[in-house]
Amino acid sequence: IEWSADKNVVWRVETPGTGWSSPIFWEGRLFITSAVPVEGGRPGDLDLTVTCLDAATGKTAWRKAVFERRGVEA
């Protein structure tokens, strides 16, 4: 199997935030996690989210914040 930015790519989708784990494929859906900065929040305020994508089309089925990280000081 071989792929690149434009070879053997079926779809591409931008997702918010920064990913921090491996995607999971299950029953035709792709689950990804990301850390999304809180709009209007302080630096370091993040919503840790799970996004479910249709694996055939790349369309977002749903996105849910599963954990909030607020105001962690160094």
PDB file of C-alpha atoms in Angstrom:
ATOM      1  CA  ILE A   1       0.000   0.000   0.000  1.00  0.00           C
ATOM      2  CA  GLU A   2       1.275   3.396  -0.923  1.00  0.00           C
ATOM      3  CA  TRP A   3      -0.108   6.882  -0.343  1.00  0.00           C
ATOM      4  CA  SER A   4       0.902  10.526  -0.225  1.00  0.00           C
ATOM      5  CA  ALA A   5      -0.860  13.902  -0.090  1.00  0.00           C
ATOM      6  CA  ASP A   6      -2.514  13.159  -3.455  1.00  0.00           C
ATOM      7  CA  LYS A   7      -1.987   9.441  -4.176  1.00  0.00           C
ATOM      8  CA  ASN A   8      -4.620   6.864  -3.111  1.00  0.00           C
ATOM      9  CA  VAL A   9      -6.546   9.446  -1.078  1.00  0.00           C
ATOM     10  CA  VAL A  10     -10.339   9.022  -1.133  1.00  0.00           C
ATOM     11  CA  TRP A  11     -11.193  12.108   0.920  1.00  0.00           C
ATOM     12  CA  ARG A  12      -9.596  14.720   3.125  1.00  0.00           C
ATOM     13  CA  VAL A  13     -11.204  16.798   5.864  1.00  0.00           C
ATOM     14  CA  GLU A  14      -9.930  19.502   8.194  1.00  0.00           C
ATOM     15  CA  THR A  15     -10.726  19.021  11.842  1.00  0.00           C
ATOM     16  CA  PRO A  16     -10.373  21.539  14.662  1.00  0.00           C
ATOM     17  CA  GLY A  17      -7.572  21.430  17.185  1.00  0.00           C
ATOM     18  CA  THR A  18      -4.553  19.191  17.476  1.00  0.00           C
ATOM     19  CA  GLY A  19      -4.734  15.404  17.368  1.00  0.00           C
ATOM     20  CA  TRP A  20      -3.078  13.401  20.116  1.00  0.00           C
ATOM     21  CA  SER A  21      -3.918   9.760  19.466  1.00  0.00           C
ATOM     22  CA  SER A  22      -4.378   7.165  16.731  1.00  0.00           C
ATOM     23  CA  PRO A  23      -7.677   7.104  14.844  1.00  0.00           C
ATOM     24  CA  ILE A  24     -10.059   4.179  15.387  1.00  0.00           C
ATOM     25  CA  PHE A  25     -12.050   2.562  12.585  1.00  0.00           C
ATOM     26  CA  TRP A  26     -15.215   0.696  13.600  1.00  0.00           C
ATOM     27  CA  GLU A  27     -18.321  -0.316  11.644  1.00  0.00           C
ATOM     28  CA  GLY A  28     -17.778   2.155   8.807  1.00  0.00           C
ATOM     29  CA  ARG A  29     -16.928   5.075  11.050  1.00  0.00           C
ATOM     30  CA  LEU A  30     -13.661   6.759  11.916  1.00  0.00           C
ATOM     31  CA  PHE A  31     -13.196   8.173  15.415  1.00  0.00           C
ATOM     32  CA  ILE A  32     -10.539  10.795  16.064  1.00  0.00           C
ATOM     33  CA  THR A  33      -9.602  12.786  19.148  1.00  0.00           C
ATOM     34  CA  SER A  34      -8.303  16.326  19.347  1.00  0.00           C
ATOM     35  CA  ALA A  35      -7.513  19.126  21.772  1.00  0.00           C
ATOM     36  CA  VAL A  36      -9.416  22.256  20.730  1.00  0.00           C
ATOM     37  CA  PRO A  37      -8.552  25.682  22.181  1.00  0.00           C
ATOM     38  CA  VAL A  38     -11.544  27.269  23.928  1.00  0.00           C
ATOM     39  CA  GLU A  39     -12.726  30.316  22.009  1.00  0.00           C
ATOM     40  CA  GLY A  40     -12.404  33.349  24.283  1.00  0.00           C
ATOM     41  CA  GLY A  41     -10.685  31.241  26.957  1.00  0.00           C
ATOM     42  CA  ARG A  42      -7.328  31.684  28.626  1.00  0.00           C
ATOM     43  CA  PRO A  43      -4.159  30.226  27.095  1.00  0.00           C
ATOM     44  CA  GLY A  44      -4.102  26.523  27.879  1.00  0.00           C
ATOM     45  CA  ASP A  45      -7.907  26.196  28.090  1.00  0.00           C
ATOM     46  CA  LEU A  46      -8.825  23.176  25.941  1.00  0.00           C
ATOM     47  CA  ASP A  47     -11.816  21.018  25.124  1.00  0.00           C
ATOM     48  CA  LEU A  48     -10.689  17.444  24.503  1.00  0.00           C
ATOM     49  CA  THR A  49     -13.054  16.149  21.845  1.00  0.00           C
ATOM     50  CA  VAL A  50     -14.032  13.016  19.952  1.00  0.00           C
ATOM     51  CA  THR A  51     -15.165  13.395  16.344  1.00  0.00           C
ATOM     52  CA  CYS A  52     -16.977  10.648  14.454  1.00  0.00           C
ATOM     53  CA  LEU A  53     -16.580  10.663  10.673  1.00  0.00           C
ATOM     54  CA  ASP A  54     -18.284   8.558   8.031  1.00  0.00           C
ATOM     55  CA  ALA A  55     -15.369   6.507   6.679  1.00  0.00           C
ATOM     56  CA  ALA A  56     -16.796   6.398   3.142  1.00  0.00           C
ATOM     57  CA  THR A  57     -17.372  10.149   2.735  1.00  0.00           C
ATOM     58  CA  GLY A  58     -15.404  11.935   5.459  1.00  0.00           C
ATOM     59  CA  LYS A  59     -18.525  13.792   6.586  1.00  0.00           C
ATOM     60  CA  THR A  60     -18.757  14.561  10.288  1.00  0.00           C
ATOM     61  CA  ALA A  61     -21.461  12.467  11.957  1.00  0.00           C
ATOM     62  CA  TRP A  62     -20.945  14.112  15.361  1.00  0.00           C
ATOM     63  CA  ARG A  63     -18.401  15.841  17.598  1.00  0.00           C
ATOM     64  CA  LYS A  64     -18.477  15.840  21.402  1.00  0.00           C
ATOM     65  CA  ALA A  65     -16.305  17.406  24.096  1.00  0.00           C
ATOM     66  CA  VAL A  66     -15.486  14.622  26.544  1.00  0.00           C
ATOM     67  CA  PHE A  67     -13.136  16.469  28.860  1.00  0.00           C
ATOM     68  CA  GLU A  68     -12.340  20.095  29.659  1.00  0.00           C
ATOM     69  CA  ARG A  69      -8.907  21.359  30.631  1.00  0.00           C
ATOM     70  CA  ARG A  70      -8.998  24.802  32.168  1.00  0.00           C
ATOM     71  CA  GLY A  71      -6.418  27.216  33.518  1.00  0.00           C
ATOM     72  CA  VAL A  72      -3.413  24.982  34.056  1.00  0.00           C
ATOM     73  CA  GLU A  73      -0.526  27.132  35.221  1.00  0.00           C
ATOM     74  CA  ALA A  74       3.117  26.239  34.711  1.00  0.00           C
TER      75      ALA A  74
END
